[in-house]
């Protein structure tokens, strides 16, 4: 079996998926929650769409939180092993944390319904 020399093997670029997907999910979840809030009480049909957007937004936020946790574990392992952390990963963790903090603070899970402040 002939094998190509190591210098002739194709180079496949490594695309960091999690550092890209986590902030995108956080932004998408925030957008879904904002849309749900804006169209919630226009009509009966809009309220049904609003409920689906609200639920979908929180599902996406939970996935973003899980990916953020995975990123933090990975960064912790890298730091513990005294390996350098890329700026891209550090910026992604910071951006995701900031986005999730803003979204969760502005759309709390409880205390925002029609019975609040009654």
PDB file of C-alpha atoms in Angstrom, residues 13-22 71 86 88-89 92:
ATOM      1  CA  UNK A  13      -8.450  23.812   8.191  1.00  0.00           C
ATOM      2  CA  UNK A  14      -9.908  23.413  11.654  1.00  0.00           C
ATOM      3  CA  UNK A  15     -12.979  25.563  12.108  1.00  0.00           C
ATOM      4  CA  UNK A  16     -13.836  26.228  15.728  1.00  0.00           C
ATOM      5  CA  UNK A  17     -17.556  25.513  15.824  1.00  0.00           C
ATOM      6  CA  UNK A  18     -18.446  26.117  19.460  1.00  0.00           C
ATOM      7  CA  UNK A  19     -16.874  29.598  19.710  1.00  0.00           C
ATOM      8  CA  UNK A  20     -18.979  30.650  16.727  1.00  0.00           C
ATOM      9  CA  UNK A  21     -22.222  28.853  17.559  1.00  0.00           C
ATOM     10  CA  UNK A  22     -22.491  29.804  21.252  1.00  0.00           C
ATOM     11  CA  UNK A  71     -16.174  26.308  26.556  1.00  0.00           C
ATOM     12  CA  UNK A  86      -6.411  31.718  21.978  1.00  0.00           C
ATOM     13  CA  UNK A  88     -10.668  33.889  19.739  1.00  0.00           C
ATOM     14  CA  UNK A  89     -11.787  31.462  22.467  1.00  0.00           C
ATOM     15  CA  UNK A  92     -16.107  34.075  22.401  1.00  0.00           C
TER      16      UNK A  92
END
